[in-house]
Amino acid sequence: MNVIVFASRKGGSGKSTLAAHLAAQVHKASRPCLLIDADPQGSLTLWHKLRGTNEPPLRTATRSITDIVAAAKRDGIEWIFVDTPPNLSAVVDDAIRNATMVIIPARPGVFDVNAVQDTIQTCRSHRKPYAVVLNGAPALRDEVESRIVTIARDALAKFKAPVWGGQITNRADLLMALGEGQGAREYAAEGRAAYEISRLWAAIERSVKAIRGAGNSGMHKQAA
């Protein structure tokens, strides 16, 4: 079983958005996944209600996810996606301790980039693999990323933080899909938003295989 935790001290970085879109991308009857909403704001829970199918299943947590993870493992759940609050509370610490890998979303701006440092330190203290994903980025122009994205990558490099080579662009489809209780692929399978979410998922899968010793490369950094 694999536990993917979305964590960042900065509110509005895109934790709930990525958790919802990736869960919708992954969940199948033959490949069950579970959502855990550990953020009191309840954005993931709202999306789940809008979805109206109870698939993938969702659980909420306030102080700890450990018991939920243990039960999911007994039930044969393959993937767990955990949304966390924008702080360093006990439930965030517990989620990271249970993580196979931590995804740290960051918008390409000085506040978000600076905020990743605390989350990185928590990952390192628990020896958990992690990677930063640039989210809500300006669109590419002629397949070249925006200067603000390049500046963000340079700043993150100074923290020695691993950063996914792609980006999640600020697209209407991502928000429209959430409003319908859908993921990007369900909302517009051939759209650019669906393509970017698919690329991110492929990168996460490669990293998890590497973490498990079944692959040679990944976007993550193994915290030491």
mmCIF file of C-alpha atoms in Angstrom:
data_model
loop_
_atom_site.group_PDB
_atom_site.id
_atom_site.type_symbol
_atom_site.label_atom_id
_atom_site.label_comp_id
_atom_site.label_asym_id
_atom_site.label_seq_id
_atom_site.Cartn_x
_atom_site.Cartn_y
_atom_site.Cartn_z
ATOM 1 C CA MET A 1 0.000 0.000 0.000
ATOM 2 C CA ASN A 2 1.186 3.524 -0.807
ATOM 3 C CA VAL A 3 0.350 6.689 1.115
ATOM 4 C CA ILE A 4 0.730 9.965 -0.784
ATOM 5 C CA VAL A 5 0.531 12.994 1.516
ATOM 6 C CA PHE A 6 -0.080 16.520 0.227
ATOM 7 C CA ALA A 7 1.481 18.958 2.678
ATOM 8 C CA SER A 8 2.417 22.621 2.772
ATOM 9 C CA ARG A 9 2.364 25.260 5.473
ATOM 10 C CA LYS A 10 1.010 27.728 2.907
ATOM 11 C CA GLY A 11 -2.747 27.900 2.409
ATOM 12 C CA GLY A 12 -4.009 27.938 -1.181
ATOM 13 C CA SER A 13 -1.032 26.027 -2.552
ATOM 14 C CA GLY A 14 -3.240 23.391 -4.174
ATOM 15 C CA LYS A 15 -3.137 20.416 -1.807
ATOM 16 C CA SER A 16 -6.864 19.658 -2.034
ATOM 17 C CA THR A 17 -6.929 20.271 -5.781
ATOM 18 C CA LEU A 18 -4.118 17.833 -6.532
ATOM 19 C CA ALA A 19 -5.461 15.204 -4.115
ATOM 20 C CA ALA A 20 -8.899 15.292 -5.760
ATOM 21 C CA HIS A 21 -7.688 15.201 -9.359
ATOM 22 C CA LEU A 22 -5.166 12.421 -8.720
ATOM 23 C CA ALA A 23 -7.649 10.291 -6.772
ATOM 24 C CA ALA A 24 -10.176 10.593 -9.608
ATOM 25 C CA GLN A 25 -7.395 9.644 -12.026
ATOM 26 C CA VAL A 26 -6.358 6.537 -10.105
ATOM 27 C CA HIS A 27 -9.435 5.006 -8.501
ATOM 28 C CA LYS A 28 -10.837 1.888 -10.149
ATOM 29 C CA ALA A 29 -12.671 -1.118 -8.763
ATOM 30 C CA SER A 30 -9.589 -3.178 -9.571
ATOM 31 C CA ARG A 31 -7.245 -0.576 -8.104
ATOM 32 C CA PRO A 32 -8.993 0.873 -5.057
ATOM 33 C CA CYS A 33 -7.817 4.068 -3.409
ATOM 34 C CA LEU A 34 -8.896 6.035 -0.349
ATOM 35 C CA LEU A 35 -9.076 9.753 0.368
ATOM 36 C CA ILE A 36 -8.320 11.118 3.834
ATOM 37 C CA ASP A 37 -9.358 14.699 4.529
ATOM 38 C CA ALA A 38 -7.328 15.891 7.505
ATOM 39 C CA ASP A 39 -7.935 19.583 6.813
ATOM 40 C CA PRO A 40 -10.705 21.144 8.964
ATOM 41 C CA GLN A 41 -11.547 23.441 6.039
ATOM 42 C CA GLY A 42 -13.015 20.355 4.347
ATOM 43 C CA SER A 43 -12.388 21.239 0.699
ATOM 44 C CA LEU A 44 -11.780 17.606 -0.247
ATOM 45 C CA THR A 45 -14.926 16.579 1.615
ATOM 46 C CA LEU A 46 -16.926 19.193 -0.330
ATOM 47 C CA TRP A 47 -15.600 17.843 -3.644
ATOM 48 C CA HIS A 48 -16.493 14.321 -2.524
ATOM 49 C CA LYS A 49 -20.071 15.403 -1.736
ATOM 50 C CA LEU A 50 -20.384 17.107 -5.114
ATOM 51 C CA ARG A 51 -19.180 13.880 -6.706
ATOM 52 C CA GLY A 52 -22.103 12.026 -5.118
ATOM 53 C CA THR A 53 -20.814 8.507 -5.800
ATOM 54 C CA ASN A 54 -18.809 7.759 -2.634
ATOM 55 C CA GLU A 55 -16.059 6.631 -5.001
ATOM 56 C CA PRO A 56 -13.305 6.794 -4.094
ATOM 57 C CA PRO A 57 -14.269 6.434 -0.426
ATOM 58 C CA LEU A 58 -13.317 9.254 1.945
ATOM 59 C CA ARG A 59 -12.483 9.373 5.649
ATOM 60 C CA THR A 60 -11.861 12.422 7.805
ATOM 61 C CA ALA A 61 -9.192 12.813 10.485
ATOM 62 C CA THR A 62 -8.466 15.452 13.103
ATOM 63 C CA ARG A 63 -5.439 14.355 15.120
ATOM 64 C CA SER A 64 -4.078 11.204 13.489
ATOM 65 C CA ILE A 65 -4.424 9.130 10.343
ATOM 66 C CA THR A 66 -2.554 6.084 11.669
ATOM 67 C CA ASP A 67 -5.622 3.968 12.491
ATOM 68 C CA ILE A 68 -7.274 4.814 9.164
ATOM 69 C CA VAL A 69 -4.147 3.792 7.281
ATOM 70 C CA ALA A 70 -3.892 0.521 9.202
ATOM 71 C CA ALA A 71 -7.534 -0.328 8.449
ATOM 72 C CA ALA A 72 -7.101 0.553 4.768
ATOM 73 C CA LYS A 73 -4.133 -1.773 4.537
ATOM 74 C CA ARG A 74 -6.228 -4.618 5.973
ATOM 75 C CA ASP A 75 -8.958 -3.814 3.436
ATOM 76 C CA GLY A 76 -6.579 -4.102 0.493
ATOM 77 C CA ILE A 77 -6.518 -0.414 -0.450
ATOM 78 C CA GLU A 78 -3.641 0.205 -2.876
ATOM 79 C CA TRP A 79 -3.348 4.009 -2.741
ATOM 80 C CA ILE A 80 -4.194 6.556 -0.047
ATOM 81 C CA PHE A 81 -4.233 10.296 -0.783
ATOM 82 C CA VAL A 82 -4.079 12.529 2.287
ATOM 83 C CA ASP A 83 -5.024 16.223 2.281
ATOM 84 C CA THR A 84 -3.574 18.144 5.235
ATOM 85 C CA PRO A 85 -4.133 21.591 6.787
ATOM 86 C CA PRO A 86 -1.768 24.505 6.029
ATOM 87 C CA ASN A 87 0.196 24.282 9.271
ATOM 88 C CA LEU A 88 2.572 22.008 11.162
ATOM 89 C CA SER A 89 -0.008 20.521 13.536
ATOM 90 C CA ALA A 90 0.015 17.037 15.024
ATOM 91 C CA VAL A 91 -2.102 15.600 12.211
ATOM 92 C CA VAL A 92 0.346 16.893 9.583
ATOM 93 C CA ASP A 93 3.267 15.383 11.460
ATOM 94 C CA ASP A 94 1.397 12.081 11.780
ATOM 95 C CA ALA A 95 0.494 12.074 8.085
ATOM 96 C CA ILE A 96 4.104 12.602 7.066
ATOM 97 C CA ARG A 97 5.221 9.815 9.388
ATOM 98 C CA ASN A 98 2.796 7.490 7.589
ATOM 99 C CA ALA A 99 3.741 8.681 4.096
ATOM 100 C CA THR A 100 5.311 6.658 1.341
ATOM 101 C CA MET A 101 5.995 9.993 -0.333
ATOM 102 C CA VAL A 102 5.119 13.628 0.400
ATOM 103 C CA ILE A 103 4.021 15.982 -2.372
ATOM 104 C CA ILE A 104 4.615 19.656 -1.522
ATOM 105 C CA PRO A 105 2.567 21.888 -3.847
ATOM 106 C CA ALA A 106 3.859 25.427 -4.317
ATOM 107 C CA ARG A 107 2.660 28.261 -6.474
ATOM 108 C CA PRO A 108 5.535 30.033 -8.237
ATOM 109 C CA GLY A 109 5.714 33.021 -5.910
ATOM 110 C CA VAL A 110 7.966 34.104 -3.082
ATOM 111 C CA PHE A 111 5.482 33.290 -0.288
ATOM 112 C CA ASP A 112 4.775 29.735 -1.448
ATOM 113 C CA VAL A 113 8.393 28.975 -2.258
ATOM 114 C CA ASN A 114 9.569 30.213 1.122
ATOM 115 C CA ALA A 115 6.857 28.215 2.917
ATOM 116 C CA VAL A 116 8.114 24.846 1.643
ATOM 117 C CA GLN A 117 11.123 24.961 3.951
ATOM 118 C CA ASP A 118 9.251 23.906 7.080
ATOM 119 C CA THR A 119 7.563 21.005 5.309
ATOM 120 C CA ILE A 120 10.871 19.867 3.833
ATOM 121 C CA GLN A 121 12.415 19.919 7.293
ATOM 122 C CA THR A 122 9.601 17.751 8.676
ATOM 123 C CA CYS A 123 10.073 15.266 5.814
ATOM 124 C CA ARG A 124 13.788 15.168 6.505
ATOM 125 C CA SER A 125 13.307 14.668 10.234
ATOM 126 C CA HIS A 126 11.058 11.663 9.526
ATOM 127 C CA ARG A 127 13.312 10.431 6.709
ATOM 128 C CA LYS A 128 10.485 10.544 4.185
ATOM 129 C CA PRO A 129 10.861 10.982 0.417
ATOM 130 C CA TYR A 130 9.392 14.221 -0.900
ATOM 131 C CA ALA A 131 9.107 16.418 -3.982
ATOM 132 C CA VAL A 132 7.848 19.920 -4.736
ATOM 133 C CA VAL A 133 5.228 20.342 -7.470
ATOM 134 C CA LEU A 134 4.832 23.787 -9.017
ATOM 135 C CA ASN A 135 1.099 24.393 -9.142
ATOM 136 C CA GLY A 136 -1.124 27.179 -10.459
ATOM 137 C CA ALA A 137 1.631 28.207 -12.853
ATOM 138 C CA PRO A 138 1.283 30.501 -15.890
ATOM 139 C CA ALA A 139 0.886 28.611 -19.156
ATOM 140 C CA LEU A 140 3.879 27.752 -21.305
ATOM 141 C CA ARG A 141 4.515 29.959 -24.310
ATOM 142 C CA ASP A 142 6.027 28.216 -27.318
ATOM 143 C CA GLU A 143 6.732 25.328 -24.910
ATOM 144 C CA VAL A 144 8.845 27.620 -22.707
ATOM 145 C CA GLU A 145 7.899 28.047 -19.066
ATOM 146 C CA SER A 146 7.190 31.449 -17.570
ATOM 147 C CA ARG A 147 10.078 33.377 -16.059
ATOM 148 C CA ILE A 148 8.391 33.309 -12.660
ATOM 149 C CA VAL A 149 8.418 29.481 -12.785
ATOM 150 C CA THR A 150 12.116 29.474 -13.650
ATOM 151 C CA ILE A 151 12.810 31.843 -10.744
ATOM 152 C CA ALA A 152 10.857 29.531 -8.421
ATOM 153 C CA ARG A 153 12.884 26.517 -9.585
ATOM 154 C CA ASP A 154 16.129 28.411 -8.945
ATOM 155 C CA ALA A 155 14.968 29.396 -5.440
ATOM 156 C CA LEU A 156 13.957 25.820 -4.619
ATOM 157 C CA ALA A 157 17.321 24.568 -5.852
ATOM 158 C CA LYS A 158 18.946 26.686 -3.141
ATOM 159 C CA PHE A 159 16.954 24.664 -0.589
ATOM 160 C CA LYS A 160 18.242 21.471 -2.276
ATOM 161 C CA ALA A 161 14.626 20.536 -2.844
ATOM 162 C CA PRO A 162 13.667 18.068 -5.599
ATOM 163 C CA VAL A 163 11.169 19.652 -7.988
ATOM 164 C CA TRP A 164 9.013 17.914 -10.583
ATOM 165 C CA GLY A 165 10.160 18.880 -14.074
ATOM 166 C CA GLY A 166 6.609 19.567 -15.232
ATOM 167 C CA GLN A 167 4.036 21.985 -13.905
ATOM 168 C CA ILE A 168 0.316 22.165 -13.169
ATOM 169 C CA THR A 169 -0.913 25.203 -15.054
ATOM 170 C CA ASN A 170 -3.635 27.527 -13.775
ATOM 171 C CA ARG A 171 -6.421 26.267 -16.039
ATOM 172 C CA ALA A 172 -10.193 26.732 -15.936
ATOM 173 C CA ASP A 173 -10.740 23.005 -16.527
ATOM 174 C CA LEU A 174 -9.162 22.162 -13.176
ATOM 175 C CA LEU A 175 -11.604 24.386 -11.299
ATOM 176 C CA MET A 176 -14.622 23.547 -13.447
ATOM 177 C CA ALA A 177 -14.022 19.845 -12.914
ATOM 178 C CA LEU A 178 -13.874 20.269 -9.136
ATOM 179 C CA GLY A 179 -17.181 22.147 -9.213
ATOM 180 C CA GLU A 180 -18.742 19.125 -10.912
ATOM 181 C CA GLY A 181 -17.217 16.693 -8.445
ATOM 182 C CA GLN A 182 -14.948 15.343 -11.160
ATOM 183 C CA GLY A 183 -11.292 14.942 -11.944
ATOM 184 C CA ALA A 184 -9.608 16.578 -14.919
ATOM 185 C CA ARG A 185 -9.670 13.405 -17.010
ATOM 186 C CA GLU A 186 -13.371 12.836 -16.312
ATOM 187 C CA TYR A 187 -14.232 16.429 -17.165
ATOM 188 C CA ALA A 188 -12.219 16.781 -20.385
ATOM 189 C CA ALA A 189 -10.157 13.708 -21.165
ATOM 190 C CA GLU A 190 -8.318 15.296 -24.087
ATOM 191 C CA GLY A 191 -7.671 18.636 -22.385
ATOM 192 C CA ARG A 192 -4.368 20.106 -21.310
ATOM 193 C CA ALA A 193 -5.319 19.923 -17.633
ATOM 194 C CA ALA A 194 -5.933 16.182 -17.897
ATOM 195 C CA TYR A 195 -2.603 15.786 -19.696
ATOM 196 C CA GLU A 196 -0.697 17.579 -16.938
ATOM 197 C CA ILE A 197 -2.405 15.602 -14.164
ATOM 198 C CA SER A 198 -1.593 12.384 -16.042
ATOM 199 C CA ARG A 199 2.053 13.420 -16.323
ATOM 200 C CA LEU A 200 2.201 14.188 -12.615
ATOM 201 C CA TRP A 201 0.665 10.839 -11.752
ATOM 202 C CA ALA A 202 3.180 9.022 -13.956
ATOM 203 C CA ALA A 203 6.009 10.848 -12.153
ATOM 204 C CA ILE A 204 4.589 9.888 -8.747
ATOM 205 C CA GLU A 205 4.291 6.250 -9.808
ATOM 206 C CA ARG A 206 7.914 6.213 -10.975
ATOM 207 C CA SER A 207 9.036 7.696 -7.676
ATOM 208 C CA VAL A 208 7.065 5.180 -5.627
ATOM 209 C CA LYS A 209 8.545 2.300 -7.632
ATOM 210 C CA ALA A 210 12.015 3.705 -6.962
ATOM 211 C CA ILE A 211 11.209 4.097 -3.261
ATOM 212 C CA ARG A 212 10.041 0.489 -3.183
ATOM 213 C CA GLY A 213 13.234 -0.603 -4.881
ATOM 214 C CA ALA A 214 11.548 -1.565 -8.156
ATOM 215 C CA GLY A 215 12.795 1.380 -10.216
ATOM 216 C CA ASN A 216 15.913 3.419 -10.791
ATOM 217 C CA SER A 217 14.658 6.974 -10.991
ATOM 218 C CA GLY A 218 12.056 9.323 -9.636
ATOM 219 C CA MET A 219 11.344 12.981 -9.067
ATOM 220 C CA HIS A 220 11.580 12.625 -5.293
ATOM 221 C CA LYS A 221 14.474 13.021 -2.937
ATOM 222 C CA GLN A 222 15.032 10.371 -0.309
ATOM 223 C CA ALA A 223 15.266 12.340 2.921
ATOM 224 C CA ALA A 224 18.286 11.455 5.015
#
